[in-house]
Short mmCIF file of C-alpha atoms in Angstrom, two decimals:
data_model
loop_
_atom_site.label_atom_id
_atom_site.label_comp_id
_atom_site.label_asym_id
_atom_site.label_seq_id
_atom_site.Cartn_x
_atom_site.Cartn_y
_atom_site.Cartn_z
CA UNK B 20 -1.72 32.50 16.08
CA UNK B 21 0.57 29.52 15.78
CA UNK B 22 2.45 29.29 12.49
CA UNK B 23 3.34 25.79 11.27
CA UNK B 24 5.97 25.56 8.55
CA UNK B 25 6.63 22.29 6.76
CA UNK B 26 8.90 20.86 4.09
CA UNK B 27 9.32 17.58 2.24
CA UNK B 28 12.91 17.52 3.49
CA UNK B 29 14.43 18.48 6.86
CA UNK B 30 14.21 22.22 7.51
CA UNK B 31 17.74 23.58 7.88
CA UNK B 32 18.53 25.59 11.00
CA UNK B 33 19.52 28.52 8.79
CA UNK B 34 15.82 29.08 8.07
CA UNK B 35 14.84 29.43 11.74
CA UNK B 36 15.99 33.01 12.35
CA UNK B 37 14.55 34.54 9.14
CA UNK B 38 11.24 32.70 9.60
CA UNK B 39 10.94 33.90 13.19
CA UNK B 40 11.72 37.46 12.11
CA UNK B 41 9.37 37.43 9.11
CA UNK B 42 6.49 36.06 11.16
CA UNK B 43 7.19 38.40 14.11
CA UNK B 44 6.68 35.37 16.32
CA UNK B 45 7.73 34.79 19.91
CA UNK B 46 9.35 31.35 19.87
CA UNK B 47 10.22 28.63 17.38
CA UNK B 48 10.23 24.91 18.17
CA UNK B 49 10.67 21.78 16.08
CA UNK B 50 7.68 19.49 15.56
CA UNK B 51 9.87 16.99 13.72
CA UNK B 52 12.82 17.37 11.33
CA UNK B 53 10.51 18.53 8.53
CA UNK B 54 8.27 20.92 10.48
CA UNK B 55 8.53 23.79 12.96
CA UNK B 56 5.98 25.73 14.98
CA UNK B 57 6.23 29.46 15.68
CA UNK B 58 4.07 30.80 18.50
CA UNK B 59 2.36 34.20 18.52
CA UNK B 60 2.99 34.79 14.82
CA UNK B 61 1.45 37.79 13.06
CA UNK B 62 -1.12 36.73 10.47
CA UNK B 63 -0.57 40.03 8.65
CA UNK B 64 2.83 38.75 7.57
CA UNK B 65 1.36 36.47 4.90
CA UNK B 66 2.80 38.44 1.93
CA UNK B 67 6.37 38.16 3.24
CA UNK B 68 5.88 34.51 4.15
CA UNK B 69 4.48 33.79 0.69
CA UNK B 70 7.69 35.05 -0.88
CA UNK B 71 10.11 33.35 1.51
CA UNK B 72 8.29 30.02 1.70
CA UNK B 73 7.66 29.97 -2.03
CA UNK B 74 11.34 30.55 -2.74
CA UNK B 75 12.43 27.75 -0.40
CA UNK B 76 9.60 25.28 -1.17
CA UNK B 77 8.09 25.49 2.30
CA UNK B 78 4.41 25.25 3.18
CA UNK B 79 3.03 27.38 6.00
CA UNK B 80 -0.27 27.56 7.85
CA UNK B 81 -1.68 29.75 10.60
CA UNK B 82 -3.46 27.65 13.23
CA UNK B 83 -5.35 28.67 16.35
CA UNK B 84 -3.20 27.59 19.33
CA UNK B 85 -5.98 25.73 21.12
CA UNK B 86 -7.15 23.79 18.07
CA UNK B 87 -6.66 20.01 18.07
CA UNK B 88 -7.32 17.32 15.49
CA UNK B 89 -9.73 15.73 17.96
CA UNK B 90 -11.90 18.87 17.68
CA UNK B 91 -12.98 17.56 14.27
CA UNK B 92 -15.22 14.60 13.51
CA UNK B 93 -14.97 14.21 9.73
CA UNK B 94 -12.34 14.52 7.03
CA UNK B 95 -13.85 14.90 3.55
CA UNK B 96 -11.63 14.41 0.52
CA UNK B 97 -11.82 14.93 -3.19
CA UNK B 98 -10.41 11.95 -5.09
CA UNK B 99 -8.72 12.93 -8.37
CA UNK B 100 -5.47 14.86 -7.84
CA UNK B 101 -6.16 14.96 -4.09
CA UNK B 102 -6.40 11.52 -2.50
CA UNK B 103 -4.86 10.06 -5.65
CA UNK B 104 -2.29 11.50 -8.04
CA UNK B 105 -4.22 11.12 -11.32
CA UNK B 106 -7.38 12.39 -12.98
CA UNK B 107 -9.10 9.07 -13.66
CA UNK B 108 -11.17 10.30 -16.59
CA UNK B 109 -8.05 11.53 -18.38
CA UNK B 110 -6.39 8.14 -17.97
CA UNK B 111 -9.52 6.30 -19.14
CA UNK B 112 -9.56 8.53 -22.23
CA UNK B 113 -5.97 7.53 -22.95
CA UNK B 114 -7.24 4.05 -23.80
CA UNK B 115 -9.21 5.48 -26.72
CA UNK B 116 -6.54 7.97 -27.80
CA UNK B 117 -8.33 11.03 -26.46
CA UNK B 118 -6.34 11.87 -23.34
CA UNK B 119 -5.15 15.28 -24.55
CA UNK B 120 -8.64 16.39 -25.57
CA UNK B 121 -10.28 15.19 -22.35
CA UNK B 122 -7.45 16.48 -20.13
CA UNK B 123 -7.79 19.96 -21.62
CA UNK B 124 -11.46 20.06 -20.62
CA UNK B 125 -10.63 18.67 -17.16
CA UNK B 126 -7.94 21.29 -16.57
CA UNK B 127 -10.18 24.15 -17.66
CA UNK B 128 -12.98 22.89 -15.41
CA UNK B 129 -10.71 22.55 -12.38
CA UNK B 130 -9.31 26.05 -12.90
CA UNK B 131 -12.87 27.36 -12.92
CA UNK B 132 -12.76 28.45 -16.55
CA UNK B 133 -15.69 26.19 -17.43
CA UNK B 134 -18.44 27.28 -15.06
CA UNK B 135 -20.85 24.41 -15.74
CA UNK B 136 -19.26 21.28 -14.27
CA UNK B 137 -22.19 19.14 -15.38
CA UNK B 138 -21.63 20.18 -18.98
CA UNK B 139 -17.88 19.59 -18.80
CA UNK B 140 -18.33 16.11 -17.34
CA UNK B 141 -21.05 15.20 -19.82
CA UNK B 142 -18.81 16.31 -22.71
CA UNK B 143 -15.86 14.29 -21.45
CA UNK B 144 -17.84 11.13 -20.70
CA UNK B 145 -19.51 11.27 -24.13
CA UNK B 146 -16.06 10.95 -25.70
CA UNK B 147 -15.63 7.58 -23.96
CA UNK B 148 -18.60 5.99 -25.75
CA UNK B 149 -17.82 2.48 -26.98
CA UNK B 150 -14.71 2.01 -24.84
CA UNK B 151 -14.38 -1.43 -23.30
CA UNK B 152 -15.13 -1.25 -19.58
CA UNK B 153 -11.98 -3.25 -18.86
CA UNK B 154 -10.12 0.05 -19.29
CA UNK B 155 -11.39 1.07 -15.84
CA UNK B 156 -9.65 -1.87 -14.19
CA UNK B 157 -6.48 -1.15 -16.16
CA UNK B 158 -6.47 2.44 -14.92
CA UNK B 159 -6.93 1.29 -11.33
CA UNK B 160 -4.27 -1.43 -11.50
CA UNK B 161 -1.69 0.28 -13.69
CA UNK B 162 -1.99 4.02 -13.12
CA UNK B 163 -3.80 4.91 -9.91
CA UNK B 164 -1.48 5.85 -7.06
CA UNK B 165 -2.28 7.36 -3.69
CA UNK B 166 -0.96 10.85 -3.09
CA UNK B 167 2.06 11.11 -0.79
CA UNK B 168 1.09 10.87 2.85
CA UNK B 169 -2.46 9.68 2.14
CA UNK B 170 -2.37 6.52 4.24
CA UNK B 171 -0.54 8.24 7.11
CA UNK B 172 -3.10 11.07 7.11
CA UNK B 173 -6.03 8.65 7.13
CA UNK B 174 -4.50 6.61 9.94
CA UNK B 175 -3.98 9.76 12.00
CA UNK B 176 -7.51 10.97 11.36
CA UNK B 177 -8.97 7.62 12.39
CA UNK B 178 -6.78 7.54 15.51
CA UNK B 179 -8.27 10.93 16.44
CA UNK B 180 -11.76 9.45 16.18
CA UNK B 181 -12.64 11.04 12.86
CA UNK B 182 -14.79 9.49 10.14
CA UNK B 183 -13.80 9.67 6.48
CA UNK B 184 -15.69 10.78 3.38
CA UNK B 185 -14.48 10.46 -0.20
CA UNK B 186 -16.64 12.66 -2.43
CA UNK B 187 -15.72 12.87 -6.08
CA UNK B 188 -16.79 14.28 -9.41
CA UNK B 189 -15.14 11.12 -10.73
CA UNK B 190 -16.54 7.62 -10.78
CA UNK B 191 -17.87 5.02 -8.36
CA UNK B 192 -15.70 2.31 -9.94
CA UNK B 193 -12.70 3.94 -8.28
CA UNK B 194 -14.27 5.32 -5.10
CA UNK B 195 -15.66 1.89 -4.19
CA UNK B 196 -12.28 0.23 -4.66
CA UNK B 197 -10.59 2.91 -2.58
CA UNK B 198 -13.25 2.61 0.11
CA UNK B 199 -12.54 -1.11 0.46
CA UNK B 200 -8.77 -0.64 0.27
CA UNK B 201 -8.53 2.23 2.77
CA UNK B 202 -11.49 1.50 5.06
CA UNK B 203 -13.30 4.75 4.26
CA UNK B 204 -16.64 5.37 5.97
CA UNK B 205 -18.58 7.22 3.25
CA UNK B 206 -18.21 7.72 -0.51
CA UNK B 207 -20.10 9.58 -3.22
CA UNK B 208 -19.29 9.75 -6.94
CA UNK B 209 -20.74 9.46 -10.44
CA UNK B 210 -21.83 6.16 -11.98
CA UNK B 211 -20.73 5.40 -15.53
CA UNK B 212 -23.35 3.56 -17.57
CA UNK B 213 -22.01 0.27 -18.92
CA UNK B 214 -23.98 -1.90 -21.36
CA UNK B 215 -22.66 -5.20 -22.74
CA UNK B 216 -19.23 -4.46 -21.32
CA UNK B 217 -18.93 -1.08 -23.06
CA UNK B 218 -19.18 2.48 -21.81
CA UNK B 219 -22.24 4.17 -23.28
CA UNK B 220 -20.87 7.67 -22.90
CA UNK B 221 -23.45 8.55 -20.26
CA UNK B 222 -23.53 9.06 -16.50
CA UNK B 223 -26.40 7.58 -14.48
CA UNK B 224 -28.29 9.69 -11.95
CA UNK B 225 -27.39 13.00 -10.38
CA UNK B 226 -23.99 14.39 -11.31
CA UNK B 227 -21.71 15.05 -8.35
CA UNK B 228 -20.91 18.72 -8.90
CA UNK B 229 -19.84 21.45 -6.46
CA UNK B 230 -23.30 21.77 -4.91
CA UNK B 231 -23.65 18.01 -4.46
CA UNK B 232 -20.20 17.79 -2.89
CA UNK B 233 -21.13 20.43 -0.32
CA UNK B 234 -24.48 18.77 0.33
CA UNK B 235 -22.80 15.39 0.76
CA UNK B 236 -20.45 16.85 3.38
CA UNK B 237 -23.39 18.34 5.27
CA UNK B 238 -25.33 15.06 5.05
CA UNK B 239 -22.36 13.11 6.42
CA UNK B 240 -22.12 15.58 9.30
CA UNK B 241 -25.84 15.13 9.99
CA UNK B 242 -25.35 11.36 10.14
CA UNK B 243 -22.54 11.83 12.63
CA UNK B 244 -24.46 14.37 14.69
CA UNK B 245 -21.85 17.10 14.23
CA UNK B 246 -21.86 20.59 12.75
CA UNK B 247 -20.04 21.13 9.42
CA UNK B 248 -17.63 23.36 11.34
CA UNK B 249 -16.23 20.11 12.77
CA UNK B 250 -15.35 18.85 9.28
CA UNK B 251 -12.07 19.19 7.41
CA UNK B 252 -12.33 19.31 3.61
CA UNK B 253 -9.45 18.68 1.21
CA UNK B 254 -9.53 19.45 -2.50
CA UNK B 255 -7.70 20.85 -5.49
CA UNK B 256 -10.25 22.07 -8.05
CA UNK B 257 -12.92 24.72 -8.36
CA UNK B 258 -15.66 22.11 -7.91
CA UNK B 259 -14.34 21.58 -4.36
CA UNK B 260 -14.79 25.20 -3.29
CA UNK B 261 -18.34 24.95 -1.95
CA UNK B 262 -17.52 21.79 0.02
CA UNK B 263 -14.44 23.49 1.42
CA UNK B 264 -16.43 26.60 2.32
CA UNK B 265 -18.92 24.47 4.25
CA UNK B 266 -16.19 22.90 6.41
CA UNK B 267 -14.55 24.27 9.52
CA UNK B 268 -11.08 23.85 8.00
CA UNK B 269 -10.26 23.68 4.30
CA UNK B 270 -7.03 22.38 2.80
CA UNK B 271 -5.99 23.10 -0.78
CA UNK B 272 -3.74 20.23 -1.86
CA UNK B 273 -1.41 21.01 -4.77
CA UNK B 274 -4.37 23.00 -5.97
CA UNK B 275 -5.38 25.47 -8.64
CA UNK B 276 -4.76 29.14 -7.71
CA UNK B 277 -8.45 29.91 -7.16
CA UNK B 278 -8.61 27.09 -4.61
CA UNK B 279 -5.38 28.03 -2.83
CA UNK B 280 -6.65 31.58 -2.37
CA UNK B 281 -9.94 30.43 -0.82
CA UNK B 282 -8.63 27.69 1.48
CA UNK B 283 -7.69 27.96 5.16
CA UNK B 284 -4.45 26.10 4.42
CA UNK B 285 -2.55 25.30 1.22
CA UNK B 286 -0.12 22.41 0.80
CA UNK B 287 1.93 22.99 -2.34
CA UNK B 288 4.88 20.77 -1.44
CA UNK B 289 4.23 18.42 1.49
CA UNK B 290 2.00 15.35 1.42
CA UNK B 291 -1.47 14.89 2.81
CA UNK B 292 0.05 13.89 6.14
CA UNK B 293 0.96 17.55 6.55
CA UNK B 294 -2.53 17.88 7.99
CA UNK B 295 -1.45 15.98 11.11
CA UNK B 296 1.39 18.41 11.88
CA UNK B 297 -0.94 21.39 12.10
CA UNK B 298 -2.24 20.42 15.54
#
């Protein structure tokens, strides 16, 4: 297997020899100043690599040597804390003084401690009842930021001929704006009910939970005429696990432990553009 090691900052030459030894690889070459590739690395060396890379804030991934980005036809992304840096519902709740309460439920749900995502979302949205809908625009304009490397990753995926899917347990208000801003091909999210300019505390229609996320990925693949094995899925929370399991390559992005353990690749330090260096 090829072993790709990445960092947010240039990888010092002093790391080359210990990384080559730890991985039991054949050769090491630079991809760019912040990434190296080791050929014929031993996948059984994960425990040692976990320790070394964790200590030095490096991300590593084992990649099949013949695999190319052009082998894939779709990149599917979670929104909150993946494509963007915030949890939108937590920031919305801040406008009615309930951020801490809502964020605690969000965190527990993403760690997998609350098994019923529908219930957790319904509880959180109910707390927003009566909030002026203008808070959504304020969150988008004042607080929403793309995750590091997001635009570079999307540009690289599109250049490789891939289509893009944003599938979120968050809200259509934000996914639609991001679709227009970033030129995304497909989106799916929850719709907040708004009456007379106020949030009612309810979600309209089917809640986008883990099962719906996985189904949406498969449906997008069907539209494109490709197998789900030709999809890449990126996420951070437990409600992304089924979508990630359905894809041919899964990337845990600054994710909860349960997600890191299940994913093909975990990025704990680098940006989303780390995906492009794998191939």
